[in-house]
Short mmCIF file of C-alpha atoms and ligand atoms in Angstrom, two decimals:
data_model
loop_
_atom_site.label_atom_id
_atom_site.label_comp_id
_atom_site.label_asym_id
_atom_site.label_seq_id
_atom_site.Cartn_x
_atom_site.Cartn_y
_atom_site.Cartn_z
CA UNK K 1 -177.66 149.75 -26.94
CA UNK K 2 -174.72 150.47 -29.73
CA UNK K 3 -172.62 147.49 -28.66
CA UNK K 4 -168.72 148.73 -28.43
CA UNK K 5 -166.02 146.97 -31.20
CA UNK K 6 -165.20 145.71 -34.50
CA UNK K 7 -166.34 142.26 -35.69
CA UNK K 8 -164.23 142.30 -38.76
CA UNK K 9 -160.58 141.29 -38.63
CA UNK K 10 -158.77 144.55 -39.34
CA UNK K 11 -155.86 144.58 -41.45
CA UNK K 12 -152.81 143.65 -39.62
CA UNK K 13 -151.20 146.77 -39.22
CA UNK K 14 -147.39 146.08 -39.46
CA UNK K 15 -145.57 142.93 -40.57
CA UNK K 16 -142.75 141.18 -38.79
CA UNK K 17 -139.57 143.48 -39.12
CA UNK K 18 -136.71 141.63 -40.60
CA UNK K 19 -133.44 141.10 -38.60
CA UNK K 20 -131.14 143.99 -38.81
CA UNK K 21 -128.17 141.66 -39.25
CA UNK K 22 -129.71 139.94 -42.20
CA UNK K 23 -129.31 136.50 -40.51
CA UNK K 24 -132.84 134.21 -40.93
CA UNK K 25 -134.21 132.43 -37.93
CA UNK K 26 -134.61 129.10 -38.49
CA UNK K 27 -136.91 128.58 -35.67
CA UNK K 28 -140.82 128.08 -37.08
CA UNK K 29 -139.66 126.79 -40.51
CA UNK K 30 -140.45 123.41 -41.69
CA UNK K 31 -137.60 121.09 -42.96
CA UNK K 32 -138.38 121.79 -46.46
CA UNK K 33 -137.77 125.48 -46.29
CA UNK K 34 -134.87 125.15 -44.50
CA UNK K 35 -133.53 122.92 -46.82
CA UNK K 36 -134.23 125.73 -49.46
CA UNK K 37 -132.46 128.12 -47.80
CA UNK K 38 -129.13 126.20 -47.39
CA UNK K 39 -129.18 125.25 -51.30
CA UNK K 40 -129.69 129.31 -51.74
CA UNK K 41 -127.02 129.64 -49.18
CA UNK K 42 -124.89 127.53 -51.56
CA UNK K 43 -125.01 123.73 -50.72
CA UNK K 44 -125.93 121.15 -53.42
CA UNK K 45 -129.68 120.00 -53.18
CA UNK K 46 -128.68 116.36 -51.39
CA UNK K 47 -126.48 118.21 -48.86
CA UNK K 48 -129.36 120.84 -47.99
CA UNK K 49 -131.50 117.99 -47.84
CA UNK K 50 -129.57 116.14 -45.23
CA UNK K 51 -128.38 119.00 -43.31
CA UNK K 52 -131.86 120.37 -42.94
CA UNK K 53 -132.61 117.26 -41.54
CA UNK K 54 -130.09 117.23 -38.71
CA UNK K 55 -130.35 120.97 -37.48
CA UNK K 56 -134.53 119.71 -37.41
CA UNK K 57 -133.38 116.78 -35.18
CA UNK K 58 -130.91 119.37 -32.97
CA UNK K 59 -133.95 122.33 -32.71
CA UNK K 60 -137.12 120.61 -31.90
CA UNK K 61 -135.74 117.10 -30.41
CA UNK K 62 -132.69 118.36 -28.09
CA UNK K 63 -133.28 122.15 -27.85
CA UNK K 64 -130.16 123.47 -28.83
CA UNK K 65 -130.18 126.81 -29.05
CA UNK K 66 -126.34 127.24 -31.02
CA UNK K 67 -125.09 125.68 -33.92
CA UNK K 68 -121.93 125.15 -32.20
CA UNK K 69 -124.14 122.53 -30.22
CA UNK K 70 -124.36 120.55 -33.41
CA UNK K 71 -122.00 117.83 -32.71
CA UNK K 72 -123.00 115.62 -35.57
CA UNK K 73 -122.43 118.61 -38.16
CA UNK K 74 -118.52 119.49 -39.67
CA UNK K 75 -116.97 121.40 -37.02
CA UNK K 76 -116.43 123.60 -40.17
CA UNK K 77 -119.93 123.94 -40.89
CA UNK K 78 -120.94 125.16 -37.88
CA UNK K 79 -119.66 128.66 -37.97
CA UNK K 80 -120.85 128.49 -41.67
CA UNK K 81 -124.19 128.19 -40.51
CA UNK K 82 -124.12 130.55 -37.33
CA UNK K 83 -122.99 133.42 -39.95
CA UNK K 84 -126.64 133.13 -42.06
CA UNK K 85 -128.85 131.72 -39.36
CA UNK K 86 -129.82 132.22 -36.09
CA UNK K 87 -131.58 129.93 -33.75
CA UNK K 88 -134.37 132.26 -31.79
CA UNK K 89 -136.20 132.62 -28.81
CA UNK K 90 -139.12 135.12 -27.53
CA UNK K 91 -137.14 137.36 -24.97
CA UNK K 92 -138.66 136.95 -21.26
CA UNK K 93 -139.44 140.40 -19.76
CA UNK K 94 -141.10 139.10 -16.96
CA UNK K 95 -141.47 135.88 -15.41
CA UNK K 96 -144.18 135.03 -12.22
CA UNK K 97 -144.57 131.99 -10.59
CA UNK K 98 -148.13 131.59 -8.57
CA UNK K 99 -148.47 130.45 -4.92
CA UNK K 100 -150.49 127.21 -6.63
CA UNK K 101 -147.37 126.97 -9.21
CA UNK K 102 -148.85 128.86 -12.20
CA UNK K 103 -146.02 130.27 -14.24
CA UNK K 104 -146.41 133.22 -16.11
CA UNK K 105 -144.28 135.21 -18.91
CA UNK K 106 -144.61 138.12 -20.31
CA UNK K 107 -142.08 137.95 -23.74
CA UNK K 108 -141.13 140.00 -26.45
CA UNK K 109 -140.85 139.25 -30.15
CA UNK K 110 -137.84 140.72 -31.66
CA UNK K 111 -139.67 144.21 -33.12
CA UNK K 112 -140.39 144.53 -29.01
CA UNK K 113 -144.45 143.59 -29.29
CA UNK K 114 -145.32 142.12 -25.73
CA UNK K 115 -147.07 138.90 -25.60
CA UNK K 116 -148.21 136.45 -22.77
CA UNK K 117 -147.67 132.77 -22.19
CA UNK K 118 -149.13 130.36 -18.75
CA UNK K 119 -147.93 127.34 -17.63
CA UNK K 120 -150.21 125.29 -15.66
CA UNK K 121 -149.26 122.12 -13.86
CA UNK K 122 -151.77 119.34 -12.33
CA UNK K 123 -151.39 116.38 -11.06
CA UNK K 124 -151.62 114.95 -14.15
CA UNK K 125 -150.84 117.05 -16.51
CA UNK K 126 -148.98 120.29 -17.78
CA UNK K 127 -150.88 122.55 -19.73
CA UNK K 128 -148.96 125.57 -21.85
CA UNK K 129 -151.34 128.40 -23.00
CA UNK K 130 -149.92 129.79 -25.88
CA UNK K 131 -150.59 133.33 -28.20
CA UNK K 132 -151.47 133.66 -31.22
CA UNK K 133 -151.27 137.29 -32.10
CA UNK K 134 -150.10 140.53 -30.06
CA UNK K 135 -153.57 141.47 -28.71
CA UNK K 136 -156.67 140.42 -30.49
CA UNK K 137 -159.70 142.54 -32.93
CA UNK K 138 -162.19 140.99 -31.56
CA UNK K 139 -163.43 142.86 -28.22
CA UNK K 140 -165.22 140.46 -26.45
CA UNK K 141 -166.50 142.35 -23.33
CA UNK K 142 -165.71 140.28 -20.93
CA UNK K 143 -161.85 139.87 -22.07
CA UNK K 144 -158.76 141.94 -21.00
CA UNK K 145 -157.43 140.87 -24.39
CA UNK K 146 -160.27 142.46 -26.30
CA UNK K 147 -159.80 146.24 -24.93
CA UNK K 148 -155.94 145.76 -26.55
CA UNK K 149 -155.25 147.05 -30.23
CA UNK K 150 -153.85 144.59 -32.14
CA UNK K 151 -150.52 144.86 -32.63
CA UNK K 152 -149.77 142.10 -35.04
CA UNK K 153 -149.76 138.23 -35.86
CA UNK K 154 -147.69 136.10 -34.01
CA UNK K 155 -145.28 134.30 -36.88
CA UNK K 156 -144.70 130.60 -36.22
CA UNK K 157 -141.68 130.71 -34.89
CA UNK K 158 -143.15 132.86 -31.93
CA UNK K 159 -145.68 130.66 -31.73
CA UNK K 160 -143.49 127.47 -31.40
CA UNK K 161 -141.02 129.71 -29.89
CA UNK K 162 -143.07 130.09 -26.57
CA UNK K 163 -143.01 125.82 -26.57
CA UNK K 164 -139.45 125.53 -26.82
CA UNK K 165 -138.92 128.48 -24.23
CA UNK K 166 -141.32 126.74 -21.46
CA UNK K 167 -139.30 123.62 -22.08
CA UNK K 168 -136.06 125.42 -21.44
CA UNK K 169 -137.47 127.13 -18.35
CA UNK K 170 -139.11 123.49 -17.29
CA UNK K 171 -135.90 121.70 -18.08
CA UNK K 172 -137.48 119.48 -20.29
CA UNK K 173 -134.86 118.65 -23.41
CA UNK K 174 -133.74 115.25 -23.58
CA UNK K 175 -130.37 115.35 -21.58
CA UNK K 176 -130.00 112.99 -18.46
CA UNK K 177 -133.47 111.03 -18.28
CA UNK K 178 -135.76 113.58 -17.51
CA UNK K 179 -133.73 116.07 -16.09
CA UNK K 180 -135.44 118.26 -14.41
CA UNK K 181 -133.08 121.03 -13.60
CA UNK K 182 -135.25 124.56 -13.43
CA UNK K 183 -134.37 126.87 -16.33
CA UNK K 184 -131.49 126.85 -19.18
CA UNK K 185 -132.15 129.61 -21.26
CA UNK K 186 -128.56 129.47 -22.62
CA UNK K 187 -127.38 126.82 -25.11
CA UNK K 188 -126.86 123.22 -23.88
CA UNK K 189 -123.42 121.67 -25.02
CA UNK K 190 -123.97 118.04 -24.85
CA UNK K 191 -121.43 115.34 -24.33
CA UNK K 192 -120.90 111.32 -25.43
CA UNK K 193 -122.42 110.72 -21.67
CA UNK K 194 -125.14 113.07 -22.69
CA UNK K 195 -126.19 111.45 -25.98
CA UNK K 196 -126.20 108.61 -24.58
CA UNK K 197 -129.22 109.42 -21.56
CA UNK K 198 -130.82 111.03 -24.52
CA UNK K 199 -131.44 108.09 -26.17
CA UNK K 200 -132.74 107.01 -23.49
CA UNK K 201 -135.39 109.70 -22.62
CA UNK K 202 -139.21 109.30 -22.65
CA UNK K 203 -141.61 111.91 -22.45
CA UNK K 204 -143.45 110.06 -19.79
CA UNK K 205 -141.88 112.22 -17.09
CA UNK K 206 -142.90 115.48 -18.60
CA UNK K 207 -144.21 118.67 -16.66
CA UNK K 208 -145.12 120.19 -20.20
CA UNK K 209 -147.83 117.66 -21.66
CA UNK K 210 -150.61 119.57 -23.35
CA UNK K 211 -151.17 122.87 -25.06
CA UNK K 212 -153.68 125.27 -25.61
CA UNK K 213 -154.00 128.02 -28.18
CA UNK K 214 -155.90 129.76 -25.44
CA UNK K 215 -153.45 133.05 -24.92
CA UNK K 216 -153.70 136.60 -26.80
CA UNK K 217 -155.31 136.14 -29.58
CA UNK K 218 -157.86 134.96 -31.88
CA UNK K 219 -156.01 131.61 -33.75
CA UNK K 220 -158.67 131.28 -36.46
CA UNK K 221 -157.57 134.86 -37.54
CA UNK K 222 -153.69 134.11 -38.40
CA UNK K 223 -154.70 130.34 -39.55
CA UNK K 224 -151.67 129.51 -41.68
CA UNK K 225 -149.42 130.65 -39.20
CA UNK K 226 -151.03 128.93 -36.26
CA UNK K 227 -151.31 125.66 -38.73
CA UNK K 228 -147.36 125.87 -39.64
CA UNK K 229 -146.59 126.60 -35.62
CA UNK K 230 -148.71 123.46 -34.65
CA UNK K 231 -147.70 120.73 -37.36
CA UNK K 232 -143.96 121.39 -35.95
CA UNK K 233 -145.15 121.53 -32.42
CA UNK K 234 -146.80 117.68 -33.96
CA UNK K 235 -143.94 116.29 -35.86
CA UNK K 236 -142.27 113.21 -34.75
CA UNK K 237 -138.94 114.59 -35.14
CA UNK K 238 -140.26 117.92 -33.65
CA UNK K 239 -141.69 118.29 -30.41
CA UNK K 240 -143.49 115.32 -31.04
CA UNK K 241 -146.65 115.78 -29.30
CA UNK K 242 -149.82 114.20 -30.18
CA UNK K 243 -152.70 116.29 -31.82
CA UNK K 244 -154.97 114.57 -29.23
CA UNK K 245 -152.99 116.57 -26.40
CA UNK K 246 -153.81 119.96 -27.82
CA UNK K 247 -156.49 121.93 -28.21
CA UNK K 248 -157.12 125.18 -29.84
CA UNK K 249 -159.93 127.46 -29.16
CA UNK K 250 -162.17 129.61 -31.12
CA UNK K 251 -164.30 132.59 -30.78
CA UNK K 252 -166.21 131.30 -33.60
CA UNK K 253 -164.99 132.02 -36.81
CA UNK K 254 -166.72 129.98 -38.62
CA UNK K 255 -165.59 129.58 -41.79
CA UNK K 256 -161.89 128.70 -41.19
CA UNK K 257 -162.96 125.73 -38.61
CA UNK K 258 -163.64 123.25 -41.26
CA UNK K 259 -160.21 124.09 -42.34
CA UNK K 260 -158.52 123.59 -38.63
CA UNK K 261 -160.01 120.16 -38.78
CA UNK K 262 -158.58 119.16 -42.20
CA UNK K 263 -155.27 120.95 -41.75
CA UNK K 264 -154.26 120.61 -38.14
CA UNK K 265 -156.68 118.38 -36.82
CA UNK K 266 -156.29 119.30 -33.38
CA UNK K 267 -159.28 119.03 -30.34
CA UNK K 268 -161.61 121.82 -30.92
CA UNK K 269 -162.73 124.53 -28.14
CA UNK K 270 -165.43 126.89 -28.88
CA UNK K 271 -165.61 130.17 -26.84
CA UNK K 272 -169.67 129.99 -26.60
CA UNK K 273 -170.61 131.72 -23.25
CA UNK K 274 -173.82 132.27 -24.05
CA UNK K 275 -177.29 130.62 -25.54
CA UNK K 276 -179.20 133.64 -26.60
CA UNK K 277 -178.71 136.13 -29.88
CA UNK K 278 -179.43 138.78 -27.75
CA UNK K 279 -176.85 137.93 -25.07
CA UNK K 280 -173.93 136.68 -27.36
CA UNK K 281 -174.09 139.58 -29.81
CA UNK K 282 -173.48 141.49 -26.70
CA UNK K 283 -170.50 139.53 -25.01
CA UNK K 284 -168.68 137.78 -27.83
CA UNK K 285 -169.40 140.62 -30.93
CA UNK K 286 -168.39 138.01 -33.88
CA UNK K 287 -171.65 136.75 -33.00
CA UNK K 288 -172.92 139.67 -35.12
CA UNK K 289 -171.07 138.31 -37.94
CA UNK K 290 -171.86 134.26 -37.57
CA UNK K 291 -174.83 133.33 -35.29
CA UNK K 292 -175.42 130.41 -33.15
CA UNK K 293 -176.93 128.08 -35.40
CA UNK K 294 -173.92 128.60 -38.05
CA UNK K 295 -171.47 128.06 -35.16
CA UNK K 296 -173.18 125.00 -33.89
CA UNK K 297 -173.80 123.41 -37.27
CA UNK K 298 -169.83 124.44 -37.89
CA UNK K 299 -169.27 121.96 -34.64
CA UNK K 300 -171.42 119.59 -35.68
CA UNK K 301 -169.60 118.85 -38.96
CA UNK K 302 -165.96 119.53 -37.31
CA UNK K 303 -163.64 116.86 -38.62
CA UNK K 304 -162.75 114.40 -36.38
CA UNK K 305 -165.04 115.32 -33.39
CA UNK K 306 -166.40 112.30 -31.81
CA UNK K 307 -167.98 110.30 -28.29
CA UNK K 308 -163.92 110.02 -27.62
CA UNK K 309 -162.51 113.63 -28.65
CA UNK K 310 -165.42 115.96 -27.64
CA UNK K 311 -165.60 119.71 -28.44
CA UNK K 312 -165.24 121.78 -25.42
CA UNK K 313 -167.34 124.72 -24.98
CA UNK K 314 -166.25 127.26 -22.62
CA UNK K 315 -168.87 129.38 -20.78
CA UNK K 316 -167.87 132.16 -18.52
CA UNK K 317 -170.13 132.84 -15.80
CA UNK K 318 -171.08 136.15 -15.76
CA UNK K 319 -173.32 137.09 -12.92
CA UNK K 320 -177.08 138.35 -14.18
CA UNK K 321 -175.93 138.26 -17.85
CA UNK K 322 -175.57 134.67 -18.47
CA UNK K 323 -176.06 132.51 -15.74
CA UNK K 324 -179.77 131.16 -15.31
CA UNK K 325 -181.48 128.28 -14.65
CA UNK K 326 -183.02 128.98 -18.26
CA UNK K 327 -179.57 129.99 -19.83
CA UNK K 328 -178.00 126.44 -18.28
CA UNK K 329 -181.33 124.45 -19.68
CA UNK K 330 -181.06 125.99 -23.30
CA UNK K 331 -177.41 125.10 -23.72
CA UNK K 332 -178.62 121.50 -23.04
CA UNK K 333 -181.10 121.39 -25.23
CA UNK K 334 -179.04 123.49 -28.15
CA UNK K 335 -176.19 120.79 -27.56
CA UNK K 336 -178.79 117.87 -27.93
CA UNK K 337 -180.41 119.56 -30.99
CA UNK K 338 -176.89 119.27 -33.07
CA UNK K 339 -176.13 115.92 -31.94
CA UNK K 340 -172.55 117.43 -30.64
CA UNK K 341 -170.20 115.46 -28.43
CA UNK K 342 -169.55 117.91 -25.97
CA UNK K 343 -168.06 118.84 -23.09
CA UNK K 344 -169.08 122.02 -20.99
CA UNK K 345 -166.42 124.36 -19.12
CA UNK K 346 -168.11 126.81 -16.55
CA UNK K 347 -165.10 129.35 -16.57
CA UNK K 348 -165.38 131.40 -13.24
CA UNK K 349 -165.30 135.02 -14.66
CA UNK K 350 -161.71 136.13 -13.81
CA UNK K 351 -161.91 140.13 -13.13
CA UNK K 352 -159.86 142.60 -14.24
CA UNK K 353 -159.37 146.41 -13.32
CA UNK K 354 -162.45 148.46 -15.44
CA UNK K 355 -164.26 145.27 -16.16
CA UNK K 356 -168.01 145.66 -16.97
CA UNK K 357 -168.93 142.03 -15.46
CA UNK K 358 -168.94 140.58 -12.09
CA UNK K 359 -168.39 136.52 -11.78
CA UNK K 360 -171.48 134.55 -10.69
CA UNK K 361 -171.90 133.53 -7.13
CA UNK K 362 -170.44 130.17 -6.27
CA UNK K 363 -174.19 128.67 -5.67
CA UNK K 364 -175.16 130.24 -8.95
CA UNK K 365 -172.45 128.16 -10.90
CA UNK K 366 -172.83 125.26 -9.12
CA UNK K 367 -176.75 125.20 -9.77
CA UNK K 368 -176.08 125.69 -13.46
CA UNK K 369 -173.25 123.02 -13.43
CA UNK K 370 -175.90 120.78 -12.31
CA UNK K 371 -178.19 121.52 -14.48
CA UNK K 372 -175.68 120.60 -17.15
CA UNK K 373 -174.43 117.90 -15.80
CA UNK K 374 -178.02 116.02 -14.98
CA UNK K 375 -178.75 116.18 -18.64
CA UNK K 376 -175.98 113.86 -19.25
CA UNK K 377 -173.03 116.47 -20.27
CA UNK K 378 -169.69 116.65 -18.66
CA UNK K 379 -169.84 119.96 -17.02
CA UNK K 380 -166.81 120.84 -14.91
CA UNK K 381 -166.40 124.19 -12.69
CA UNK K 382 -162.65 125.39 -13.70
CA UNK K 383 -160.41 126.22 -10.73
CA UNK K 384 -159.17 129.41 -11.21
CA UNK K 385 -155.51 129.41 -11.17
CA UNK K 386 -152.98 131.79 -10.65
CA UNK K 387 -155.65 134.62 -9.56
CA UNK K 388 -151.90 136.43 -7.48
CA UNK K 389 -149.96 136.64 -10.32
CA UNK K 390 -152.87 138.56 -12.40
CA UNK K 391 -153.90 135.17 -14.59
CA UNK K 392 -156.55 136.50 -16.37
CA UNK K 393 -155.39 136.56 -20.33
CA UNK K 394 -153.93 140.15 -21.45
CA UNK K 395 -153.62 141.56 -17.41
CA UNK K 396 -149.84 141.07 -17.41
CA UNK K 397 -148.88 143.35 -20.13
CA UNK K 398 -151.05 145.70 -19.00
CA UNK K 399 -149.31 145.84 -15.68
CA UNK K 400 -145.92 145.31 -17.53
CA UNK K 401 -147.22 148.85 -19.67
CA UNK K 402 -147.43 151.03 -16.83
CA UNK K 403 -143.66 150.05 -15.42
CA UNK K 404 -141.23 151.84 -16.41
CA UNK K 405 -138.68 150.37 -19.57
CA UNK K 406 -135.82 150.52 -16.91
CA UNK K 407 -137.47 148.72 -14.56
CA UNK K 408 -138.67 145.98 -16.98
CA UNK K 409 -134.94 145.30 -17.91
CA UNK K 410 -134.02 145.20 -14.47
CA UNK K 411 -136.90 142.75 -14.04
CA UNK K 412 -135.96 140.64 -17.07
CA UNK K 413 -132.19 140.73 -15.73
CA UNK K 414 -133.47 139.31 -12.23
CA UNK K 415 -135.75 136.94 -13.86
CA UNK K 416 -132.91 135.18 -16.55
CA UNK K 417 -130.68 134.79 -13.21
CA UNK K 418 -133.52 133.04 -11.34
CA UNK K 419 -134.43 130.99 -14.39
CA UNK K 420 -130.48 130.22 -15.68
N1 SAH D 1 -159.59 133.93 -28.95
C1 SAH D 1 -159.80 132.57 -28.57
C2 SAH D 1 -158.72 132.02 -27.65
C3 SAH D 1 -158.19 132.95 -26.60
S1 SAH D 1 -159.32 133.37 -25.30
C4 SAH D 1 -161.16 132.41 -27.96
O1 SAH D 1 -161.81 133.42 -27.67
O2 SAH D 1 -161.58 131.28 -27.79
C5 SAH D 1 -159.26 131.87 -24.31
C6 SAH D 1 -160.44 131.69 -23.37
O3 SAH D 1 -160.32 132.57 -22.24
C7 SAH D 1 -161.76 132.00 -24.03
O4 SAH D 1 -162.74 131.04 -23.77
C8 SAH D 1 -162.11 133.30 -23.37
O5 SAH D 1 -163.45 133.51 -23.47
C9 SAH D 1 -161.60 133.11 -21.96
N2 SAH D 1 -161.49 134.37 -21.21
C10 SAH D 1 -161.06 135.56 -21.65
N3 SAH D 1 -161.11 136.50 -20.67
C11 SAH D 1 -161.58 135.89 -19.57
C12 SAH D 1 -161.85 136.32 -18.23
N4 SAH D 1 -161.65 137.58 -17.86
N5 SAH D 1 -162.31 135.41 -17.34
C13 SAH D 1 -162.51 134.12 -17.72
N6 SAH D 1 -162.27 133.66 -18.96
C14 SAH D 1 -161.81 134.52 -19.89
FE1 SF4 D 2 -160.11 137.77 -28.57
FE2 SF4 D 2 -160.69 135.38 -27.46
FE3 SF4 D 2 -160.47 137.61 -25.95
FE4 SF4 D 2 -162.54 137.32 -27.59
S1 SF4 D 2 -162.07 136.03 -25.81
S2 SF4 D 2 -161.31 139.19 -27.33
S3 SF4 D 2 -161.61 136.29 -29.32
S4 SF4 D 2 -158.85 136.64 -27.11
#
């Protein structure tokens, strides 16, 4: 059977579309290039330097979202600055909450490409899944995603653009200690009383604690971009969250995840869902283009995996296609052959309109979690979350495609009220 898709990353057919006004947004740049630009802007090197350091400290650590916010910069600066530079945000068309507290966005990049974002809250952590690009070229059958052309990459400001936006909707910049006020998508104007609870603020309290690069998208595809996104997303005076507390996942692209080691050195998911040639060619195509034993070798020399940061493979449990007693046994023993410290998810196959799977039976995935898990390997059944608000990956923008661009703005209008 001719299996459907490209395995090749296509060209990426359009590049970001510069600002009309001409202003650059600073959001996604590291301190060095924004240093750059205020020396080309006209301040001496020493005064770039410092001021680059500041606006850093006012967009990633306090979430300001105007210059005019700025309180440690010249009152006469600030205007300066608001004239060449503009502090973004991805613009929420649509924003779901789930019965079981699953938030959802659908968001816009500036040129008007739709893109997805989830926010999932446990008891003990908050996990943001984040996108990567606007759709994804790699047509896995089982993903919504996959069907979608791709529109573009997502730059890293878009990328860490969708962090700082679920931290405005969550309330979560340092102003009283740990504020949790729902939603303040306009700029915050802080006070003396205000600096002062800052100071004062750990990130113990916080709903957002982890992220995945589990949205649209395949990450390993727009690498630098992903890599420039995340070591913000890392740095001490940026969002400051620990490498250990995000994870990115991969279809398999095997020659750039030596690279995501070394460069970003975040925890390592593999998209695997199946043990077989025969099956994996069919469900995740780049197969085709870098088998099993290249993936699994590629895992077995990933940088930095060990007993105490395991890679995660994800397995989607498709009923009749991947799902046997054999299937669960060979991913034991293929594990055990490369020596990897690993951790299985059994993803319940999350449906969407057209799809040409059906999920496993609950006594089906419970017999092969077992199966798993007696051989020793952590083998959890995933909950799946937010099934009323259409959670599976790439199912809100098609739903936001067929409504009407009237009735999205009137959506988006409702939603910024809710969430302001
Ligand atoms: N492109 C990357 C990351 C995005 S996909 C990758 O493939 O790993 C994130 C995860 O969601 C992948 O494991 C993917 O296989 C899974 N997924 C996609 N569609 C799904 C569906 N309909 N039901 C369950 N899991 C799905
Ligand atoms: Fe792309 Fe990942 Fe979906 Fe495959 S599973 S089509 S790689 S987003």
């Amino acid at each position: 059977m001719p299996i459907p898709g490209h395995i090749d990353p296509v060209p990426v057919p359009r590049e970001v579309t510069a600002r009309e006004d001409g202003r650059v947004d600073l959001i996604g740049l590291p301190r060095k290039q924004i240093a750059e630009l205020f020396e080309t802007a006209g301040l001496d090197a020493k005064a770039a330097k410092l001021r680059a350091k500041q606006v850093f400290h006012w967009l990633y650590h306090r979430g300001v979202t105007e210059f005019e916010a700025m309180t440690d910069i010249a009152k006469t600066m600030r205007p300066w600055l608001a004239e060449r530079f503009v502090i973004g945000r991805p613009e929420v068309v649509e924003a779901q909450v789930s019965t079981d507290g699953t938030r959802k966005w659908l968001l816009c990049t500036a040129d008007k490409q739709d893109f997805e974002m989830v926010f999932i809250p446990d008891a003990d952590r908050g996990t943001l899944c984040v996108s990567s690009q606007v759709g994804c070229t790699l047509n896995c059958r089982f993903c919504h995603t996959g069907t979608m052309r791709l529109v573009r990459n997502l730059t890293p400001g878009e990328i860490v653009g969708q962090v700082m936006l679920a931290r405005d909707a969550l309330g979560e910049w340092p102003r009283g200690a740990n504020d949790t006020r729902t939603g303040t998508m306009a700029g915050l104007d802080f006070d003396d009383e205000d600096e002062e609870a800052a100071s004062a603020y750990t990130p113990d309290g916080r709903l957002l604690t982890n992220i995945v690069m589990m949205g649209m998208g395949e990450p390993l595809y727009n690498f630098d971009n992903v890599r420039d996104a995340l070591k913000i997303v890392m740095d001490g005076d940026g969002l400051a969250l620990s490498k250990r507390r995000i994870t990115l996942s991969t279809s398999g692209v095997v020659p750039m995840m030596a690279r995501a080691g070394e460069e970003i050195g975040v925890n390592l998911a593999v998209s695997l869902h199946a043990v077989t040639k025969e099956v994996r060619d069919e469900i995740v195509p780049i197969n085709r283009k870098f088998g099993l034993e290249e993936l699994l070798q590629a895992c077995a020399d990933y940088p930095g995996a060990s007993n105490a940061r395991r890679i995660t493979f994800e397995y989607v449990m498709l009923k009749d296609k991947n799902d046997s007693d054999d299937d669960a046994r060979e991913l034991v023993r293929l594990i055990k052959q490369y020596r990897l410290p690993a951790k299985v998810n059994l993803i319940p196959f999350n449906p969407w309109p057209g799809a040409p799977y059906e999920c496993s039976t609950p006594e089906r995935i419970k017999r092969f979690a077992e199966i798993v898990f007696d051989a020793g390997i952590s083998a959890p059944v995933r909950t799946p979350r937010g099934r009323d608000i259409d959670a599976a990956c790439g199912q809100l923008k098609t739903a936001a495609e067929r409504k009407s661009r009237a009735e999205l703005d009137r959506l988006a209008e409702e939603k910024q009220a809710a969430l302001g």
